[in-house]
mmCIF file of C-alpha atoms in Angstrom:
data_model
loop_
_atom_site.group_PDB
_atom_site.id
_atom_site.type_symbol
_atom_site.label_atom_id
_atom_site.label_comp_id
_atom_site.label_asym_id
_atom_site.label_seq_id
_atom_site.Cartn_x
_atom_site.Cartn_y
_atom_site.Cartn_z
ATOM 1 C CA MET A 324 106.383 83.614 104.622
ATOM 2 C CA PRO A 325 107.487 85.533 101.450
ATOM 3 C CA ASN A 326 105.438 85.093 98.306
ATOM 4 C CA ARG A 327 106.883 83.019 95.510
ATOM 5 C CA PRO A 328 107.913 84.950 92.387
ATOM 6 C CA LEU A 329 105.133 85.139 89.856
ATOM 7 C CA THR A 330 106.083 83.334 86.653
ATOM 8 C CA LEU A 331 104.086 82.729 83.517
ATOM 9 C CA PRO A 332 104.733 78.949 83.503
ATOM 10 C CA ALA A 333 103.387 78.743 87.045
ATOM 11 C CA VAL A 334 100.237 80.587 86.058
ATOM 12 C CA VAL A 335 99.733 78.412 82.997
ATOM 13 C CA ALA A 336 100.289 75.236 84.995
ATOM 14 C CA ALA A 337 97.822 76.329 87.656
ATOM 15 C CA THR A 338 95.099 76.955 85.102
ATOM 16 C CA THR A 339 95.739 74.112 82.672
ATOM 17 C CA SER A 340 92.200 72.807 82.796
ATOM 18 C CA ALA A 341 90.737 76.249 82.179
ATOM 19 C CA LEU A 342 93.130 77.210 79.409
ATOM 20 C CA LEU A 343 94.061 74.052 77.549
ATOM 21 C CA GLY A 344 90.747 72.261 77.808
ATOM 22 C CA ALA A 345 89.414 74.295 74.897
ATOM 23 C CA PRO A 346 92.250 76.117 73.124
ATOM 24 C CA ALA A 347 89.954 77.206 70.320
ATOM 25 C CA ALA A 348 86.908 77.737 72.584
ATOM 26 C CA HIS A 349 84.022 76.015 70.846
ATOM 27 C CA ALA A 350 80.291 76.327 71.336
ATOM 28 C CA ASP A 351 77.998 74.303 73.539
ATOM 29 C CA GLN A 352 76.314 71.097 72.333
ATOM 30 C CA ASP A 353 79.671 70.117 70.763
ATOM 31 C CA ASN A 354 79.247 72.605 67.931
ATOM 32 C CA THR A 355 82.829 73.074 66.740
ATOM 33 C CA LEU A 356 82.066 75.857 64.249
ATOM 34 C CA ILE A 357 80.945 78.649 66.592
ATOM 35 C CA PRO A 358 83.366 80.017 69.204
ATOM 36 C CA ASN A 359 82.186 79.395 72.763
ATOM 37 C CA ASN A 360 82.553 82.811 74.314
ATOM 38 C CA THR A 361 81.192 81.723 77.690
ATOM 39 C CA ARG A 362 83.977 79.200 78.132
ATOM 40 C CA LEU A 363 86.567 81.709 76.969
ATOM 41 C CA ASN A 364 85.240 84.405 79.292
ATOM 42 C CA ASN A 365 85.292 82.021 82.242
ATOM 43 C CA SER A 366 88.876 81.069 81.487
ATOM 44 C CA VAL A 367 89.883 84.734 81.683
ATOM 45 C CA VAL A 368 88.290 85.002 85.133
ATOM 46 C CA ALA A 369 90.148 81.854 86.220
ATOM 47 C CA ASN A 370 93.434 83.279 84.945
ATOM 48 C CA VAL A 371 92.949 86.525 86.852
ATOM 49 C CA TYR A 372 92.170 84.608 90.040
ATOM 50 C CA THR A 373 95.317 82.521 89.626
ATOM 51 C CA MET A 374 97.540 85.516 88.905
ATOM 52 C CA GLN A 375 96.243 87.390 91.932
ATOM 53 C CA HIS A 376 96.851 84.456 94.255
ATOM 54 C CA GLN A 377 100.303 83.892 92.780
ATOM 55 C CA ALA A 378 100.934 87.560 93.663
ATOM 56 C CA GLY A 379 99.906 86.921 97.280
ATOM 57 C CA CYS A 380 96.252 87.970 97.189
ATOM 58 C CA THR A 381 93.839 86.086 99.428
ATOM 59 C CA ASN A 382 90.540 87.502 98.174
ATOM 60 C CA ASP A 383 88.159 85.979 95.659
ATOM 61 C CA VAL A 384 87.428 87.488 92.236
ATOM 62 C CA LYS A 385 83.699 87.687 91.590
ATOM 63 C CA VAL A 386 81.911 88.339 88.308
ATOM 64 C CA ASN A 387 79.913 91.576 88.407
ATOM 65 C CA PRO A 388 77.015 92.086 85.950
ATOM 66 C CA GLN A 389 77.586 95.843 85.657
ATOM 67 C CA LEU A 390 81.238 95.342 84.786
ATOM 68 C CA GLN A 391 80.229 92.628 82.334
ATOM 69 C CA LEU A 392 77.844 95.063 80.663
ATOM 70 C CA ALA A 393 80.607 97.665 80.400
ATOM 71 C CA ALA A 394 82.912 95.039 78.874
ATOM 72 C CA GLN A 395 80.220 94.024 76.379
ATOM 73 C CA ARG A 396 79.710 97.607 75.254
ATOM 74 C CA HIS A 397 83.397 98.128 74.531
ATOM 75 C CA THR A 398 83.758 94.705 72.903
ATOM 76 C CA ASP A 399 80.982 95.503 70.430
ATOM 77 C CA ASP A 400 82.497 98.933 69.795
ATOM 78 C CA VAL A 401 86.003 97.614 69.121
ATOM 79 C CA LEU A 402 84.704 94.817 66.903
ATOM 80 C CA GLN A 403 82.729 97.237 64.734
ATOM 81 C CA ASN A 404 85.325 100.019 64.617
ATOM 82 C CA ARG A 405 88.595 98.657 63.279
ATOM 83 C CA ASP A 406 90.542 101.797 64.167
ATOM 84 C CA LEU A 407 90.048 101.134 67.886
ATOM 85 C CA ASP A 408 92.825 99.210 69.599
ATOM 86 C CA GLY A 409 92.651 100.120 73.279
ATOM 87 C CA ASP A 410 90.580 101.441 76.158
ATOM 88 C CA ILE A 411 89.071 104.521 74.507
ATOM 89 C CA GLY A 412 85.734 103.981 72.750
ATOM 90 C CA SER A 413 84.582 105.449 69.452
ATOM 91 C CA ASP A 414 82.627 108.060 71.418
ATOM 92 C CA GLY A 415 85.663 108.975 73.499
ATOM 93 C CA SER A 416 84.455 107.049 76.543
ATOM 94 C CA THR A 417 86.903 105.608 79.060
ATOM 95 C CA PRO A 418 86.523 102.344 81.004
ATOM 96 C CA GLN A 419 85.360 104.370 84.006
ATOM 97 C CA ASP A 420 82.766 106.184 81.874
ATOM 98 C CA ARG A 421 81.315 102.926 80.588
ATOM 99 C CA ALA A 422 81.251 101.372 84.055
ATOM 100 C CA ASN A 423 79.461 104.421 85.447
ATOM 101 C CA VAL A 424 76.825 104.241 82.712
ATOM 102 C CA ALA A 425 76.351 100.531 83.447
ATOM 103 C CA GLY A 426 75.570 101.421 87.058
ATOM 104 C CA TYR A 427 78.815 100.332 88.694
ATOM 105 C CA ARG A 428 79.990 102.266 91.741
ATOM 106 C CA GLY A 429 83.714 102.008 92.200
ATOM 107 C CA ILE A 430 87.077 102.374 90.506
ATOM 108 C CA VAL A 431 87.684 100.315 87.367
ATOM 109 C CA ALA A 432 90.517 99.304 85.053
ATOM 110 C CA GLU A 433 90.468 97.431 81.765
ATOM 111 C CA THR A 434 92.496 95.084 79.590
ATOM 112 C CA VAL A 435 91.774 94.507 75.899
ATOM 113 C CA ALA A 436 92.947 91.738 73.569
ATOM 114 C CA ILE A 437 92.408 91.937 69.796
ATOM 115 C CA ASN A 438 93.270 89.047 67.495
ATOM 116 C CA PRO A 439 92.967 89.289 63.680
ATOM 117 C CA ALA A 440 91.365 85.847 63.424
ATOM 118 C CA LEU A 441 88.088 84.038 64.071
ATOM 119 C CA ALA A 442 89.102 82.956 67.583
ATOM 120 C CA ILE A 443 91.676 83.360 70.328
ATOM 121 C CA SER A 444 92.690 80.961 73.080
ATOM 122 C CA GLY A 445 92.962 81.599 76.763
ATOM 123 C CA VAL A 446 96.717 80.945 76.574
ATOM 124 C CA GLU A 447 97.131 83.661 73.935
ATOM 125 C CA ILE A 448 95.172 86.159 76.028
ATOM 126 C CA LEU A 449 97.168 85.349 79.154
ATOM 127 C CA ASN A 450 100.451 85.594 77.261
ATOM 128 C CA ARG A 451 99.585 89.039 75.884
ATOM 129 C CA TRP A 452 98.395 90.538 79.134
ATOM 130 C CA TYR A 453 101.063 88.863 81.247
ATOM 131 C CA ASN A 454 103.868 90.339 79.144
ATOM 132 C CA ASN A 455 102.342 93.821 79.035
ATOM 133 C CA PRO A 456 103.464 95.640 82.218
ATOM 134 C CA ALA A 457 100.315 97.758 82.482
ATOM 135 C CA ASP A 458 97.954 94.819 81.906
ATOM 136 C CA HIS A 459 99.991 92.607 84.223
ATOM 137 C CA ALA A 460 99.697 95.171 87.025
ATOM 138 C CA ILE A 461 95.927 95.372 86.576
ATOM 139 C CA MET A 462 95.414 91.603 86.563
ATOM 140 C CA SER A 463 97.517 91.009 89.681
ATOM 141 C CA ASP A 464 96.140 93.939 91.707
ATOM 142 C CA CYS A 465 94.539 92.491 94.847
ATOM 143 C CA ALA A 466 92.205 95.489 95.093
ATOM 144 C CA ASN A 467 90.440 94.368 91.900
ATOM 145 C CA THR A 468 87.973 92.000 93.554
ATOM 146 C CA GLN A 469 85.279 92.153 90.853
ATOM 147 C CA ILE A 470 85.446 91.518 87.132
ATOM 148 C CA GLY A 471 83.363 91.473 83.988
ATOM 149 C CA VAL A 472 84.576 89.753 80.805
ATOM 150 C CA TRP A 473 83.085 89.802 77.332
ATOM 151 C CA SER A 474 84.322 88.493 73.999
ATOM 152 C CA LYS A 475 83.008 88.538 70.466
ATOM 153 C CA ASN A 476 84.124 87.190 67.120
ATOM 154 C CA SER A 477 83.954 88.020 63.445
ATOM 155 C CA PRO A 478 85.584 86.037 60.603
ATOM 156 C CA ASP A 479 88.770 88.108 60.795
ATOM 157 C CA ARG A 480 88.664 89.717 64.222
ATOM 158 C CA THR A 481 88.230 88.580 67.837
ATOM 159 C CA VAL A 482 87.927 91.024 70.721
ATOM 160 C CA VAL A 483 88.179 90.202 74.427
ATOM 161 C CA VAL A 484 87.604 92.878 77.065
ATOM 162 C CA ALA A 485 88.011 92.439 80.819
ATOM 163 C CA VAL A 486 86.885 95.198 83.174
ATOM 164 C CA TYR A 487 88.197 95.021 86.732
ATOM 165 C CA GLY A 488 86.465 96.745 89.631
ATOM 166 C CA GLN A 489 87.219 97.987 93.111
ATOM 167 C CA PRO A 490 83.734 98.344 94.629
ATOM 168 C CA GLN A 491 82.925 101.463 96.568
ATOM 169 C CA GLN A 492 82.637 100.762 100.274
ATOM 170 C CA PRO A 493 79.098 101.343 101.600
ATOM 171 C CA ASP A 494 78.459 103.901 104.319
ATOM 172 C CA PRO A 495 78.264 102.402 107.802
ATOM 173 C CA PRO A 496 74.682 101.867 108.994
ATOM 174 C CA VAL A 497 73.065 104.481 111.200
ATOM 175 C CA PRO A 498 72.783 103.000 114.700
ATOM 176 C CA SER A 499 69.331 102.446 116.155
ATOM 177 C CA PRO A 500 68.372 103.828 119.591
ATOM 178 C CA VAL A 501 68.610 100.283 120.958
ATOM 179 C CA ASP A 502 72.193 99.996 119.684
ATOM 180 C CA VAL A 503 73.111 103.353 121.213
ATOM 181 C CA ALA A 504 71.576 102.408 124.580
ATOM 182 C CA ALA A 505 73.427 99.095 124.594
ATOM 183 C CA ALA A 506 76.689 100.834 123.729
ATOM 184 C CA VAL A 507 76.242 103.327 126.565
ATOM 185 C CA GLN A 508 75.436 100.534 129.000
ATOM 186 C CA ASN A 509 78.591 98.683 128.004
ATOM 187 C CA GLY A 510 80.722 101.801 128.298
ATOM 188 C CA ALA A 511 81.513 101.969 124.593
ATOM 189 C CA ASP A 512 82.910 105.057 122.916
ATOM 190 C CA LEU A 513 80.040 106.639 120.990
ATOM 191 C CA GLY A 514 82.302 108.505 118.604
ATOM 192 C CA PRO A 515 82.051 105.962 115.743
ATOM 193 C CA LEU A 516 78.282 105.692 116.256
ATOM 194 C CA ARG A 517 77.599 109.086 114.712
ATOM 195 C CA ALA A 518 75.512 108.938 111.568
ATOM 196 C CA PRO A 519 77.412 109.051 108.237
ATOM 197 C CA GLY A 520 78.191 112.654 107.304
ATOM 198 C CA ASP A 521 77.528 113.943 110.840
ATOM 199 C CA ARG A 522 80.114 116.620 111.559
ATOM 200 C CA SER A 523 78.736 117.741 114.885
ATOM 201 C CA ALA A 524 82.038 116.890 116.539
ATOM 202 C CA ASN A 525 83.710 119.596 114.424
ATOM 203 C CA VAL A 526 81.236 122.371 115.314
ATOM 204 C CA PRO A 527 82.747 124.975 117.689
ATOM 205 C CA LEU A 528 81.144 125.572 121.068
ATOM 206 C CA ASP A 529 78.199 127.972 121.163
ATOM 207 C CA PRO A 530 79.192 130.999 123.284
ATOM 208 C CA SER A 531 75.582 131.561 124.388
ATOM 209 C CA PRO A 532 74.561 129.813 127.645
ATOM 210 C CA ASP A 533 72.391 126.717 127.443
ATOM 211 C CA TYR A 534 70.995 126.998 131.004
ATOM 212 C CA ASP A 535 68.523 129.263 132.845
ATOM 213 C CA ALA A 536 70.913 130.565 135.521
ATOM 214 C CA SER A 537 68.647 129.262 138.299
ATOM 215 C CA ASP A 538 71.619 128.228 140.433
ATOM 216 C CA GLU A 539 73.076 131.714 140.352
ATOM 217 C CA LEU A 540 69.692 133.266 141.131
ATOM 218 C CA GLU A 541 69.211 131.016 144.150
ATOM 219 C CA PHE A 542 72.692 131.870 145.350
ATOM 220 C CA GLY A 543 71.959 135.579 145.240
ATOM 221 C CA ILE A 544 68.582 135.311 146.995
ATOM 222 C CA ASN A 545 69.894 133.142 149.814
ATOM 223 C CA TRP A 546 73.039 135.051 150.538
ATOM 224 C CA VAL A 547 72.199 138.655 149.789
ATOM 225 C CA PRO A 548 71.654 139.393 153.531
ATOM 226 C CA TRP A 549 75.169 138.231 154.302
ATOM 227 C CA ILE A 550 76.536 140.276 151.456
ATOM 228 C CA LEU A 551 74.715 143.392 152.792
ATOM 229 C CA ARG A 552 76.420 142.818 156.128
ATOM 230 C CA GLY A 553 79.747 142.919 154.409
ATOM 231 C CA VAL A 554 80.344 139.206 154.763
ATOM 232 C CA TYR A 555 81.771 137.837 151.568
ATOM 233 C CA PRO A 556 82.123 135.163 150.571
ATOM 234 C CA PRO A 557 79.009 134.142 152.463
ATOM 235 C CA PRO A 558 79.316 131.276 154.946
ATOM 236 C CA ALA A 559 78.744 127.712 153.946
ATOM 237 C CA MET A 560 75.265 126.233 153.735
ATOM 238 C CA PRO A 561 73.863 125.881 156.284
ATOM 239 C CA PRO A 562 75.545 128.893 157.937
ATOM 240 C CA GLN A 563 77.877 127.954 160.770
#
């Protein structure tokens, strides 16, 4: 069944509770003076999940602490350095650089929202990223299964950074002798059971013999009398 076209109203309607429940994102304990960054960050994750599923994705989007740390680093950097307005940090770092330093293993992408005010709502963030082709493509990419979001405020500047990750696939486990024996017993193909990085299948054949030539030696000893008589090939064993 074809996917329905992705529209901004549909995304907003699907995430009404996450976006409109706290348009100004206030703090916990009903403190209405301090922006509640946790609620805002969670709304961004909810928006990404909704956009991906509107685009036909079936996977979940999970928060990753390493990506969150990378997002926090860039958020602090952009908030303190007013000349920054994108992915590149004040030290020249890229989103991938910051994710690597945070310990993440995989490919990353990033979206940044900067608002010259004390706060920003989830609807404003979604509207900006949705209408930016590059940001829209990142948010709706099904391969981005992990995310880290961080936001921070000053009296005249709010920064929200989302880092999206495609985790590196782990190497397949090395099979145990028991697994190999069971596979052989069941007639399985042992090709995929080679250890990761094993390239023995690509090694050319060794031209040197790997046997002691005992069969040939026995042949010569048993049949040399027939050969001396001029009978060759010698008769079958036993001689008829």
